[in-house]
Short mmCIF file of C-alpha atoms and ligand atoms in Angstrom, two decimals:
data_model
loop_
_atom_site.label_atom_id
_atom_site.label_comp_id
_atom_site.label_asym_id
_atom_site.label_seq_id
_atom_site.Cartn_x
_atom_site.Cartn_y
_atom_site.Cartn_z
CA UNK A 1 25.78 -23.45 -1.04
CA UNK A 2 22.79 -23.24 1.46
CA UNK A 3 22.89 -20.12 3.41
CA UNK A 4 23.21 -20.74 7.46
CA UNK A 5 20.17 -22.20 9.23
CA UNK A 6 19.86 -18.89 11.03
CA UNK A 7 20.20 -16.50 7.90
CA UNK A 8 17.59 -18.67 6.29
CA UNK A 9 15.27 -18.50 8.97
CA UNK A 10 15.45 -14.40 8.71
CA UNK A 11 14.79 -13.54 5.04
CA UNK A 12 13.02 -15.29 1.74
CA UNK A 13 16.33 -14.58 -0.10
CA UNK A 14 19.47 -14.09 2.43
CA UNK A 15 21.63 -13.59 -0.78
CA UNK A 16 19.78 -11.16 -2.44
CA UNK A 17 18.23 -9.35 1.11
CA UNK A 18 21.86 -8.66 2.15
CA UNK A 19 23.50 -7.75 -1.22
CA UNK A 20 25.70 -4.26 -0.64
CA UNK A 21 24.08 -1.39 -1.99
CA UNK A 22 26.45 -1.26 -4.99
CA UNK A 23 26.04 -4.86 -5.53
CA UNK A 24 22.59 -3.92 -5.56
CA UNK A 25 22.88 -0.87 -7.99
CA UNK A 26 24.71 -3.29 -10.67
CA UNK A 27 22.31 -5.77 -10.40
CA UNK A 28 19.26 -3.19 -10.72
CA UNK A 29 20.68 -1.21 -13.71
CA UNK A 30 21.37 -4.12 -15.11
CA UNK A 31 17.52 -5.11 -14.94
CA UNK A 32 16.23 -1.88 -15.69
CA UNK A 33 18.36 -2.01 -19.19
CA UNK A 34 16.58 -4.84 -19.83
CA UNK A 35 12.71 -4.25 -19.10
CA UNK A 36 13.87 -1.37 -20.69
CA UNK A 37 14.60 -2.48 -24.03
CA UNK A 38 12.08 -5.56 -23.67
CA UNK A 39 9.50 -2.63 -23.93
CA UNK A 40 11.39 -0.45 -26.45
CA UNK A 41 11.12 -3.37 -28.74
CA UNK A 42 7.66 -4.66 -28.03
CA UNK A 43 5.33 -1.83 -27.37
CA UNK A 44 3.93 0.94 -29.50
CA UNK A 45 3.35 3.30 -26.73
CA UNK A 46 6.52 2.89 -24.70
CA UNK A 47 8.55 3.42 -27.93
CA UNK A 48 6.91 5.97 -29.02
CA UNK A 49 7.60 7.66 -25.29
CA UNK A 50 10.94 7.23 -25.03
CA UNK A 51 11.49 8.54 -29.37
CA UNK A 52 10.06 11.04 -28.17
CA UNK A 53 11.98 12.00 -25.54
CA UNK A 54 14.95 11.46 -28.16
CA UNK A 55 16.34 8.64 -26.06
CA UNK A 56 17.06 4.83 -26.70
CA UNK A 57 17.75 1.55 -24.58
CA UNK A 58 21.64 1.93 -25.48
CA UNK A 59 21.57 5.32 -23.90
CA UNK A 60 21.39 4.49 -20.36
CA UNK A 61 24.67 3.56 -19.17
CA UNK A 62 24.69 4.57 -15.72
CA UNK A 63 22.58 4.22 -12.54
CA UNK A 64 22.52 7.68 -12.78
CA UNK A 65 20.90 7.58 -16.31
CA UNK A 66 17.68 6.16 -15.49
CA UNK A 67 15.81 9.37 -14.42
CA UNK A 68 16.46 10.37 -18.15
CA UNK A 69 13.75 7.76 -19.06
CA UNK A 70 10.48 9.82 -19.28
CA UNK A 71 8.07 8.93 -16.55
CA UNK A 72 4.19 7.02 -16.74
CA UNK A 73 1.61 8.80 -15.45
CA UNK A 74 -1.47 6.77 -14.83
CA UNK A 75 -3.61 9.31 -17.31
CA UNK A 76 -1.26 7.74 -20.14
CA UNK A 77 -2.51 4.38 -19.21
CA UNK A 78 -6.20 5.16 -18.94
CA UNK A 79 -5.82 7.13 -22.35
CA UNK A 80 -4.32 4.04 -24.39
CA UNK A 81 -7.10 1.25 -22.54
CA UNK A 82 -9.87 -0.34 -23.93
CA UNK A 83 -7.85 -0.14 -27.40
CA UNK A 84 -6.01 -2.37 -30.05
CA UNK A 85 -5.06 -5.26 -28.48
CA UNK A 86 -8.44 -4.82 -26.91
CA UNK A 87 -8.92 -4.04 -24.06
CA UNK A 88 -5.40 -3.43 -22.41
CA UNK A 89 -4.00 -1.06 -25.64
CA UNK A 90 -0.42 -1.20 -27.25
CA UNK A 91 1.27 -0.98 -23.65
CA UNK A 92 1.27 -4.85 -24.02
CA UNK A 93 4.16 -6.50 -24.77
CA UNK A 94 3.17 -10.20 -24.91
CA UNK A 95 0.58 -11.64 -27.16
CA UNK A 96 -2.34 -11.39 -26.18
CA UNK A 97 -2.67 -15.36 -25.98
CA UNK A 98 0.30 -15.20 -23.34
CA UNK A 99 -2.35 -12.87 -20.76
CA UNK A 100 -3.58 -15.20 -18.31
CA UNK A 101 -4.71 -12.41 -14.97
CA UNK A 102 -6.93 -9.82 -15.63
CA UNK A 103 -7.37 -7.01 -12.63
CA UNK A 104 -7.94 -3.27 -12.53
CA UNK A 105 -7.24 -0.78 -10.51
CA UNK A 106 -9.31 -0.20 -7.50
CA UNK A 107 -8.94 4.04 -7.20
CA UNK A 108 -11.96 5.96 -6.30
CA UNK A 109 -11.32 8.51 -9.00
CA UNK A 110 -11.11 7.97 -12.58
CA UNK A 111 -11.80 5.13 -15.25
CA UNK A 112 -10.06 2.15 -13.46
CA UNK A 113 -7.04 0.80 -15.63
CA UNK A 114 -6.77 -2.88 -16.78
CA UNK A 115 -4.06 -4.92 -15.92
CA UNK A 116 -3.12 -7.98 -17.85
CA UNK A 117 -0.47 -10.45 -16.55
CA UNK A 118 1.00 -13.52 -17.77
CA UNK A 119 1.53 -16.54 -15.69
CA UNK A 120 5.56 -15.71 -15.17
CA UNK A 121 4.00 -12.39 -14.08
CA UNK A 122 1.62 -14.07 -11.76
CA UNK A 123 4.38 -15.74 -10.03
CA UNK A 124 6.04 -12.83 -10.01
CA UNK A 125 3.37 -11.28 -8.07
CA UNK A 126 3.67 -14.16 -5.30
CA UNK A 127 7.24 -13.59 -4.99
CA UNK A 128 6.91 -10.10 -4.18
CA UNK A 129 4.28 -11.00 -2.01
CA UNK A 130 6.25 -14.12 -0.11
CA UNK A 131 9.44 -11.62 0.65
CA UNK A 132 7.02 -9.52 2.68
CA UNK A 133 5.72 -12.23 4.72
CA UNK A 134 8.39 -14.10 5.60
CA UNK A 135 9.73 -10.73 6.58
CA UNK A 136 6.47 -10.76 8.81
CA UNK A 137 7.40 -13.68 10.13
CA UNK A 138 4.97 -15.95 8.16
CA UNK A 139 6.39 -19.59 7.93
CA UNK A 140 5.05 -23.20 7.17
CA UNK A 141 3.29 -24.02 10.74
CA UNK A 142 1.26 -20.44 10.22
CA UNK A 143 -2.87 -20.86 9.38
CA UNK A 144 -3.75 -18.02 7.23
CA UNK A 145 -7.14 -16.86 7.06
CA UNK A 146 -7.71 -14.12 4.16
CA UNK A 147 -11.30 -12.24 4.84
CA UNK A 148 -11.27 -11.11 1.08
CA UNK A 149 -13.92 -10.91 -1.62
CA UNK A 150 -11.42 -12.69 -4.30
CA UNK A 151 -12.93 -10.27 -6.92
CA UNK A 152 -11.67 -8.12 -9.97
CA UNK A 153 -8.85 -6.29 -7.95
CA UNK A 154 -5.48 -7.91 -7.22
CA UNK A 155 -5.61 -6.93 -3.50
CA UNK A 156 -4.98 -9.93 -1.45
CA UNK A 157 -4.79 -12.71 -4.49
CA UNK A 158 -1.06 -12.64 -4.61
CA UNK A 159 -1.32 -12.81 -0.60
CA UNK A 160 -2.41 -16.09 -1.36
CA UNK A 161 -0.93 -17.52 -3.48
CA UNK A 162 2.57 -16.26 -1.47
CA UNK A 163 1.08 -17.84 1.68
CA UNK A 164 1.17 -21.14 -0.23
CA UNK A 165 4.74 -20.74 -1.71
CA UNK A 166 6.01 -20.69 1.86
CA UNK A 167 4.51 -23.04 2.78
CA UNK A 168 1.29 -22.34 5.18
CA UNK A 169 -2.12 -23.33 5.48
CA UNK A 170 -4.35 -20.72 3.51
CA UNK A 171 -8.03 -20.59 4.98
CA UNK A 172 -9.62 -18.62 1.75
CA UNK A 173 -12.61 -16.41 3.36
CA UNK A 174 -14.33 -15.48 0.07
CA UNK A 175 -17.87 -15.23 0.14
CA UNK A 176 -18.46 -15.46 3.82
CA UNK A 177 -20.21 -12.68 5.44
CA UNK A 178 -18.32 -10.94 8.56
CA UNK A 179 -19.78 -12.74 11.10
CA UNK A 180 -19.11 -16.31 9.17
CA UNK A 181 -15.29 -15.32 8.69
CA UNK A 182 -15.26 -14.71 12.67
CA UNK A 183 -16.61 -17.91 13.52
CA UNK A 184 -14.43 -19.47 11.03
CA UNK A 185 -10.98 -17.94 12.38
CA UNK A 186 -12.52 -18.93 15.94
CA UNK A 187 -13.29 -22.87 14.94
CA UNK A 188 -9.99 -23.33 13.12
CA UNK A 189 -8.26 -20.98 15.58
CA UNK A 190 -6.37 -19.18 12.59
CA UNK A 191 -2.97 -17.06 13.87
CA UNK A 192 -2.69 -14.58 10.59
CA UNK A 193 -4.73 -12.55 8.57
CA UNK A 194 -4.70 -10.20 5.66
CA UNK A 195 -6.94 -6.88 5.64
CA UNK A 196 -7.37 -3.24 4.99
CA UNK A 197 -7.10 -1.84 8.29
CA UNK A 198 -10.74 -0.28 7.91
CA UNK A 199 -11.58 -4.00 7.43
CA UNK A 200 -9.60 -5.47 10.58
CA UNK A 201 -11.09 -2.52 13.20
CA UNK A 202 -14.44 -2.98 11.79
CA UNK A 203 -14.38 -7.29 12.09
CA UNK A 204 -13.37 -6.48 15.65
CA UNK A 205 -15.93 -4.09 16.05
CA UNK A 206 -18.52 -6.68 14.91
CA UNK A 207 -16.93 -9.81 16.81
CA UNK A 208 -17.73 -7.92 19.96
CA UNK A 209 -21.29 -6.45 19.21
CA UNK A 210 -22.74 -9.58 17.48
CA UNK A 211 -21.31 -12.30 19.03
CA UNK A 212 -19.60 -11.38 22.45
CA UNK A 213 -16.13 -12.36 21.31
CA UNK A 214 -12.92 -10.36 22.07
CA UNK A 215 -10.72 -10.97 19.25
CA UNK A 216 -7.47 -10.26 21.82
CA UNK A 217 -9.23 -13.11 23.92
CA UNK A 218 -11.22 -15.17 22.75
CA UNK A 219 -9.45 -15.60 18.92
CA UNK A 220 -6.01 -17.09 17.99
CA UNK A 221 -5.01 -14.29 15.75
CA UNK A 222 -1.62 -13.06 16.52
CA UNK A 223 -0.26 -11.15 13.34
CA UNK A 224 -2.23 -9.03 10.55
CA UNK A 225 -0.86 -7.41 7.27
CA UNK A 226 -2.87 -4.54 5.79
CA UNK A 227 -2.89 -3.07 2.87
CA UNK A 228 -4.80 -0.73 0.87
CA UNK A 229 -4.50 2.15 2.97
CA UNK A 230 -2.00 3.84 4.98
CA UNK A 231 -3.84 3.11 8.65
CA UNK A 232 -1.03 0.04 9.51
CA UNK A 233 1.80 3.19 9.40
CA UNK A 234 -0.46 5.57 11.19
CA UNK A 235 0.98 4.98 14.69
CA UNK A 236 -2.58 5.66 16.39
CA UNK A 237 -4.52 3.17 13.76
CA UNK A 238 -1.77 0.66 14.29
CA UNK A 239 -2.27 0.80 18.29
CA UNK A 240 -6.32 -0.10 17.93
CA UNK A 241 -5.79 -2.55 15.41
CA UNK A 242 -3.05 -4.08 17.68
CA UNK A 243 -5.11 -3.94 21.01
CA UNK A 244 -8.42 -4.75 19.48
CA UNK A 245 -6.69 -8.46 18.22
CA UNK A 246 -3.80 -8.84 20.64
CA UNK A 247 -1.72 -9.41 17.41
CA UNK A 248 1.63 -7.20 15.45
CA UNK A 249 -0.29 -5.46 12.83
CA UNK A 250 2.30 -4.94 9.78
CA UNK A 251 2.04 -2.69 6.71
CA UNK A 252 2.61 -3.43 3.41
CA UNK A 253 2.41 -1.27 -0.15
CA UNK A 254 1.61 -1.98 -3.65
CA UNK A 255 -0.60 -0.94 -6.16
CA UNK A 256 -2.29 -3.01 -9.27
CA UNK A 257 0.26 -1.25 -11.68
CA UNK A 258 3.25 -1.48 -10.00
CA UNK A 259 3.22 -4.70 -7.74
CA UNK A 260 3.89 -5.47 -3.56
CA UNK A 261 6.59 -3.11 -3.56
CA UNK A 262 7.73 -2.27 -0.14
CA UNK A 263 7.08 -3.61 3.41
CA UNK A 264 7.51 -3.34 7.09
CA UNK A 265 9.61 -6.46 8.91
CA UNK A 266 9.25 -8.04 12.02
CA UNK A 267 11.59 -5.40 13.50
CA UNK A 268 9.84 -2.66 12.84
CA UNK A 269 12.07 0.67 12.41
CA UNK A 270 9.13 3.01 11.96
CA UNK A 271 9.35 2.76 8.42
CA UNK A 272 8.74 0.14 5.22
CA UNK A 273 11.36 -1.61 3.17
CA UNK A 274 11.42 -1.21 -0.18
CA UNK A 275 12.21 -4.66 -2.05
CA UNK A 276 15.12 -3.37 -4.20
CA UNK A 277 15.49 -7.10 -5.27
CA UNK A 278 11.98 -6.85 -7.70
CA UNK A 279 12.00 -2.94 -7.93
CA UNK A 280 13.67 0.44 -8.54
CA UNK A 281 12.43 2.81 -6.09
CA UNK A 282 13.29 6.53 -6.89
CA UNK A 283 12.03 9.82 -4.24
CA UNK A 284 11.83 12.39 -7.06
CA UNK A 285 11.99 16.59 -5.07
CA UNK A 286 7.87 17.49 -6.54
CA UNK A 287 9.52 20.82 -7.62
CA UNK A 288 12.56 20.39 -8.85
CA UNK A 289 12.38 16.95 -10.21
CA UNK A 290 15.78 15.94 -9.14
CA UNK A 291 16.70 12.63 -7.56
CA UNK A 292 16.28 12.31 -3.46
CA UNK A 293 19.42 9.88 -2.36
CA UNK A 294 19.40 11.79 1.58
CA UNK A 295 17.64 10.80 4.23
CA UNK A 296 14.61 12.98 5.44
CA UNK A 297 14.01 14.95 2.80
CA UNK A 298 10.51 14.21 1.67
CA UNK A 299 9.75 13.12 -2.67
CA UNK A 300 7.32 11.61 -4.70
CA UNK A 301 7.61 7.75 -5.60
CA UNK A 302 8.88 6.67 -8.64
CA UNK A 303 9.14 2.98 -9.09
CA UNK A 304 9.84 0.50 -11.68
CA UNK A 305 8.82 -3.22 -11.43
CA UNK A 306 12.03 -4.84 -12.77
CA UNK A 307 11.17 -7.90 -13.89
CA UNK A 308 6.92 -7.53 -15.20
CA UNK A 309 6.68 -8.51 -18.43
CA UNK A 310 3.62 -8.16 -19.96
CA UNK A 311 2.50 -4.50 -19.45
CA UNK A 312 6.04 -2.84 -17.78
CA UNK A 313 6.24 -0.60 -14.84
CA UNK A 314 8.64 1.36 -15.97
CA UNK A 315 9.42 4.84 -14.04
CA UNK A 316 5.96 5.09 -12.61
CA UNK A 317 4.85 7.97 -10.77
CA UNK A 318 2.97 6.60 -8.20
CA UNK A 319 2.14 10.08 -6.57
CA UNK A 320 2.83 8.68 -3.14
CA UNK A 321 5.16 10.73 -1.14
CA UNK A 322 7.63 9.77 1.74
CA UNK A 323 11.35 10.27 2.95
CA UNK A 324 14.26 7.75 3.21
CA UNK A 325 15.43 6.65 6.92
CA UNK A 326 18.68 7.60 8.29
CA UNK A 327 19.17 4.59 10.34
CA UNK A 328 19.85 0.59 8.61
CA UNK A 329 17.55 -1.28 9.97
CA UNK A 330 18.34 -3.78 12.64
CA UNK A 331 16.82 -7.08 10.73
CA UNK A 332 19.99 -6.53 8.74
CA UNK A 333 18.18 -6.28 5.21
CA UNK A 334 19.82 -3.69 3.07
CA UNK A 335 16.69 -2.69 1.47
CA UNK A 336 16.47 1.09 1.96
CA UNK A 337 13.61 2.17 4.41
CA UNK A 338 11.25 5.13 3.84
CA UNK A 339 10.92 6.50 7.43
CA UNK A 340 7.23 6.22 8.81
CA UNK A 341 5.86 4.63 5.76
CA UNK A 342 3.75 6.37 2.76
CA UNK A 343 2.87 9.77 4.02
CA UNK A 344 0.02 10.15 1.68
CA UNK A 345 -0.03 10.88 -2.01
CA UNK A 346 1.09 13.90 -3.74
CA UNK A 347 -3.01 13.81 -5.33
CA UNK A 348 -4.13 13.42 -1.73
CA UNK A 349 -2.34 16.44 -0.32
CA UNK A 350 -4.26 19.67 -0.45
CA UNK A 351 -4.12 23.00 0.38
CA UNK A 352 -6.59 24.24 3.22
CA UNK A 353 -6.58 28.00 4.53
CA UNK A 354 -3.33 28.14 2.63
CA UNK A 355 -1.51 25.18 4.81
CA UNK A 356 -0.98 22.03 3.36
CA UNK A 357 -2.89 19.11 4.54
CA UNK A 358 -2.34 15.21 4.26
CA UNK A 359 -5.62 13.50 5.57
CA UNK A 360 -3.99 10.88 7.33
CA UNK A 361 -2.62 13.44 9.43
CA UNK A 362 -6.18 13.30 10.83
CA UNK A 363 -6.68 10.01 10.78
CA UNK A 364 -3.87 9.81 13.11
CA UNK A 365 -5.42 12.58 15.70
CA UNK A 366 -8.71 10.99 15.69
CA UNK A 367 -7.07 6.89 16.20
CA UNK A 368 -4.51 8.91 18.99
CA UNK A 369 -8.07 10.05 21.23
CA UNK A 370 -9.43 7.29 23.48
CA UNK A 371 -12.63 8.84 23.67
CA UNK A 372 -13.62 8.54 20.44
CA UNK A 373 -15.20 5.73 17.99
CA UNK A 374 -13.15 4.38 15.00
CA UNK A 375 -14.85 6.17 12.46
CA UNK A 376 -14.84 9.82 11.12
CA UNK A 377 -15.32 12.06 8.47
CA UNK A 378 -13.60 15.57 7.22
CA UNK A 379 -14.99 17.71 5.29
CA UNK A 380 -13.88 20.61 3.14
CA UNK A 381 -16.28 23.40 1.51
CA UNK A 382 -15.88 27.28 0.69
CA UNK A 383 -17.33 29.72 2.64
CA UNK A 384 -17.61 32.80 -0.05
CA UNK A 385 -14.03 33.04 -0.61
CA UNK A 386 -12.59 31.36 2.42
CA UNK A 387 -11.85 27.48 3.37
CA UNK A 388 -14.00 26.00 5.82
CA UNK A 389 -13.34 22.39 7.42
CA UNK A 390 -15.48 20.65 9.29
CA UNK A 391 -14.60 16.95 11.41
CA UNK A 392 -17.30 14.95 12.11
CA UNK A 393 -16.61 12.55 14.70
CA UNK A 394 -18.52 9.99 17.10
CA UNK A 395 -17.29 9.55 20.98
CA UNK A 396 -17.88 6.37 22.91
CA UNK A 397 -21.14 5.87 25.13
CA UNK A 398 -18.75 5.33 28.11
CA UNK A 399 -16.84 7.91 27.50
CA UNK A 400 -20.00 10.62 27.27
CA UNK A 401 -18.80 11.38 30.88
CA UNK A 402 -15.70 12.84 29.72
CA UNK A 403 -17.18 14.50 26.36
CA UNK A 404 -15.48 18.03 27.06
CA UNK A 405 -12.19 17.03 28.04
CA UNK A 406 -12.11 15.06 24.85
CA UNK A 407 -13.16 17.70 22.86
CA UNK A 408 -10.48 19.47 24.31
CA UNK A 409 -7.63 17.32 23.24
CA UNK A 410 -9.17 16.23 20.03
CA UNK A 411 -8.75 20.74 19.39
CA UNK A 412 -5.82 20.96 20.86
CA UNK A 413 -4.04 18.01 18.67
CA UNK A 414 -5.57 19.03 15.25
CA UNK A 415 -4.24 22.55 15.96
CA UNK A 416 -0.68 20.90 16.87
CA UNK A 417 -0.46 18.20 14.13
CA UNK A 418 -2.27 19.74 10.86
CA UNK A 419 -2.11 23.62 11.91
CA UNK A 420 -5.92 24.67 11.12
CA UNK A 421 -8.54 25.27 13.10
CA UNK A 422 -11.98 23.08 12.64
CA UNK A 423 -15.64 22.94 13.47
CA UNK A 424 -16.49 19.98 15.40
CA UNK A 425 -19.22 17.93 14.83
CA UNK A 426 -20.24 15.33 17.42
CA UNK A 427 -23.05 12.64 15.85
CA UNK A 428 -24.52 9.91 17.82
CA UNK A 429 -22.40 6.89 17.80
CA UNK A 430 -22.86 4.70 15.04
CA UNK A 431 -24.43 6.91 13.06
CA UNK A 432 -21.23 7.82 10.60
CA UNK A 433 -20.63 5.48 7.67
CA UNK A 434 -19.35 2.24 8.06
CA UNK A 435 -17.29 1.01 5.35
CA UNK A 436 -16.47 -2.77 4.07
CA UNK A 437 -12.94 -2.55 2.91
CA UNK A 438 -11.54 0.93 2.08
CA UNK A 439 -12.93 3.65 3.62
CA UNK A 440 -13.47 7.14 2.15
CA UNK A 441 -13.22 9.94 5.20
CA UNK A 442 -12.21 12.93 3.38
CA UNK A 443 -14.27 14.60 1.31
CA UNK A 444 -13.24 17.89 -0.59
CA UNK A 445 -16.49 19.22 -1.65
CA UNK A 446 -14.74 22.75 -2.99
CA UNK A 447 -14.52 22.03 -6.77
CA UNK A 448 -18.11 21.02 -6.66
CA UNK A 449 -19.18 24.65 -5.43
ZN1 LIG B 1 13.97 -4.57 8.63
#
């Protein structure tokens, strides 16, 4: 009945992290049926979605049928908020009394969209959450400190409350300033953290200049999950995060609609499982529309949260792009992999002097330089009828010495990894925009004339 001590010991669920894939495929069609026709049944807008699209529940019969099912767009969901049943619209599928989270999306664009959950939903959430860090290794004897605002976005609640489901000690950092949360990780000598990875360079940043303390020696912090932007799968933002805390910095990604959805393990193949157990992940080709089952071809995201109840996730375009791995990883989970993580999203990706452009390509030139500080900022305006870009960028005061020879290579590897030429702008150091939690670098200033 119990799975062996050393299976255990590996995954959250050895059952369900080891299923074969056409185990898996049963299992997830059979789910998706159901969320399916839980939301046919219950929700005005879904319904009306999926009449329109001339389909019903009984239609899908195969794994094959679920791309039929017409996909969400998170326009749909802004369009049908703040209505009857007030404010989340007839998306919900519970009554309202059942809601017991509110969030909302955290995007920089747009009317954020609510988010109600129920409490089943809410320990949904946690699950999701604890099957990424156990993956990360998190167990029972780990002190958790979580440097988060615990405000109106889900971000790191479900980090949490996961934490506590497997069992460690959860140090809750709320409304401590940087410089308190340092001290406190130093006085109980915490060994994990959660962060954005602007978040985790910048504490180091300020554990060193305020208060003379090396996070890789003088703190007890010895493994970090980020989320909230790509930087953890950006192999040069990874590096400083890792040398700047002595500690394995792993990725994670989610999103308030959707839920933790995939997740790099302790092994780390270059890449992020997706947890097939909670979700159906689909790469959709952004031309053709057709379903991506080969390895390295790159898609858009389409995911469905199998098993959220009280406003589904049910073929979601997520707009993030990425490829699935040729190689099984070696931590044994069959959970596919998407090779280097999420490569940006399809909204992010933008055409410059005709050549298309992800800006964490950038980010990952800038993090590779050794020169230069942490921060940056691109910028993209029209000159008469032509693209102009322009990187603004700080270098180190002991590295001033070296100032053309890092100019140099900074050229050089733009040229080689995003193919456009740029005009550099070195500013004093310090003097570029700091940023809290997320940080906003590229700036696309072309629609605004
Ligand atoms: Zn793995």
């Amino acid at each position: 009945m119990k799975a062996s001590q050393k299976e255990s010991d590996v995954y959250w669920n050895p059952l369900i992290e080891t299923l074969p894939m056409e185990k898996m495929r049963d299992l997830q069609l059979k789910k998706f049926k159901r969320i399916l026709e839980w939301a046919y049944e219950r929700s005005k807008f879904h319904r009306g979605l999926y009449q329109q699209a001339g389909l019903e529940p009984g239609d899908i019969k195969t794994y094959e049928d679920v791309s039929k099912i017409p996909k969400v767009e998170k326009a749909m969901m802004r369009d049908i908020q703040r209505k009857d049943p007030f404010p989340y619209g007839d998306a919900l599928c519970v009554p309202l009394e059942e809601v017991t989270e509110f969030r909302q999306t955290s995007g920089t664009t747009g009317t954020p969209v609510y988010q109600p959950d129920t409490w089943q939903d809410w320990e949904w959430w946690a699950e999701a959450w604890a099957y990424l860090l156990y993956a990360q290794s998190y167990r029972k004897t780990d002190r958790v400190f979580l440097p988060f605002g615990y405000n109106i976005f889900v971000a790191f609640w479900a980090g949490h409350y996961a934490a506590e489901k497997i069992g460690c000690e959860v140090i809750p950092g709320g409304v401590l300033d940087t410089e308190a949360r340092i001290l406190k990780i130093q006085e109980l000598r915490a060994n994990a953290m959660m962060a954005t990875p602007t978040y985790v360079l910048g504490m180091a940043d300020t554990a060193k200049k305020k208060l003379g303390i090396d996070p890789a020696r003088d703190l007890t912090i010895r493994k970090i999950t980020c989320a909230g932007e790509p930087g953890a799968s950006i192999p040069s933002t990874k590096q400083r995060m890792e040398e700047a805390w002595g500690a394995k910095v792993y990725d994670h990604v989610g999103a308030t609609e959707i839920g933790a959805w995939g997740f790099e393990c302790t092994a780390q193949p270059g890449g992020l499982h997706v947890n097939e157990a909670l979700f159906l992940t689909q790469l959709e080709d952004i031309e053709t529309g057709k379903i991506i089952e080969e390895p390295g071809r790159k898609g858009k995201i389409i995911i469905t949260a199998l098993d959220r109840i009280a406003q589904p996730c049910i073929r979601f375009d997520s707009k993030d792009v990425a490829e699935w791995s040729k190689e099984p990883c070696p931590c044994g989970r069959t959970f596919r992999i998407i090779q280097g993580g999420v490569a940006g999203r399809a909204d992010d990706i933008t055409k410059i002097k005709g050549v298309l452009l992800a800006p964490s390509a950038i980010e990952e030139v800038v993090h590779s330089i050794k020169g230069l500080s942490n921060e940056f900022e691109a910028v993209v305006t029209k000159k008469g009828d032509l693209d102009d870009i322009t990187l603004k960028i700080e270098i180190l005061p002991e590295e001033e010495k070296n100032r053309e020879a890092i100019l140099t290579q900074l050229k050089d590897q733009l040229r080689l990894k995003t193919n456009l030429g740029y005009n550099i702008e070195v500013h004093p150091f310090n003097s570029l925009p700091r940023y809290e939690v997320k940080a906003k670098r590229f700036k696309d200033l072309r629609k605004h004339g």
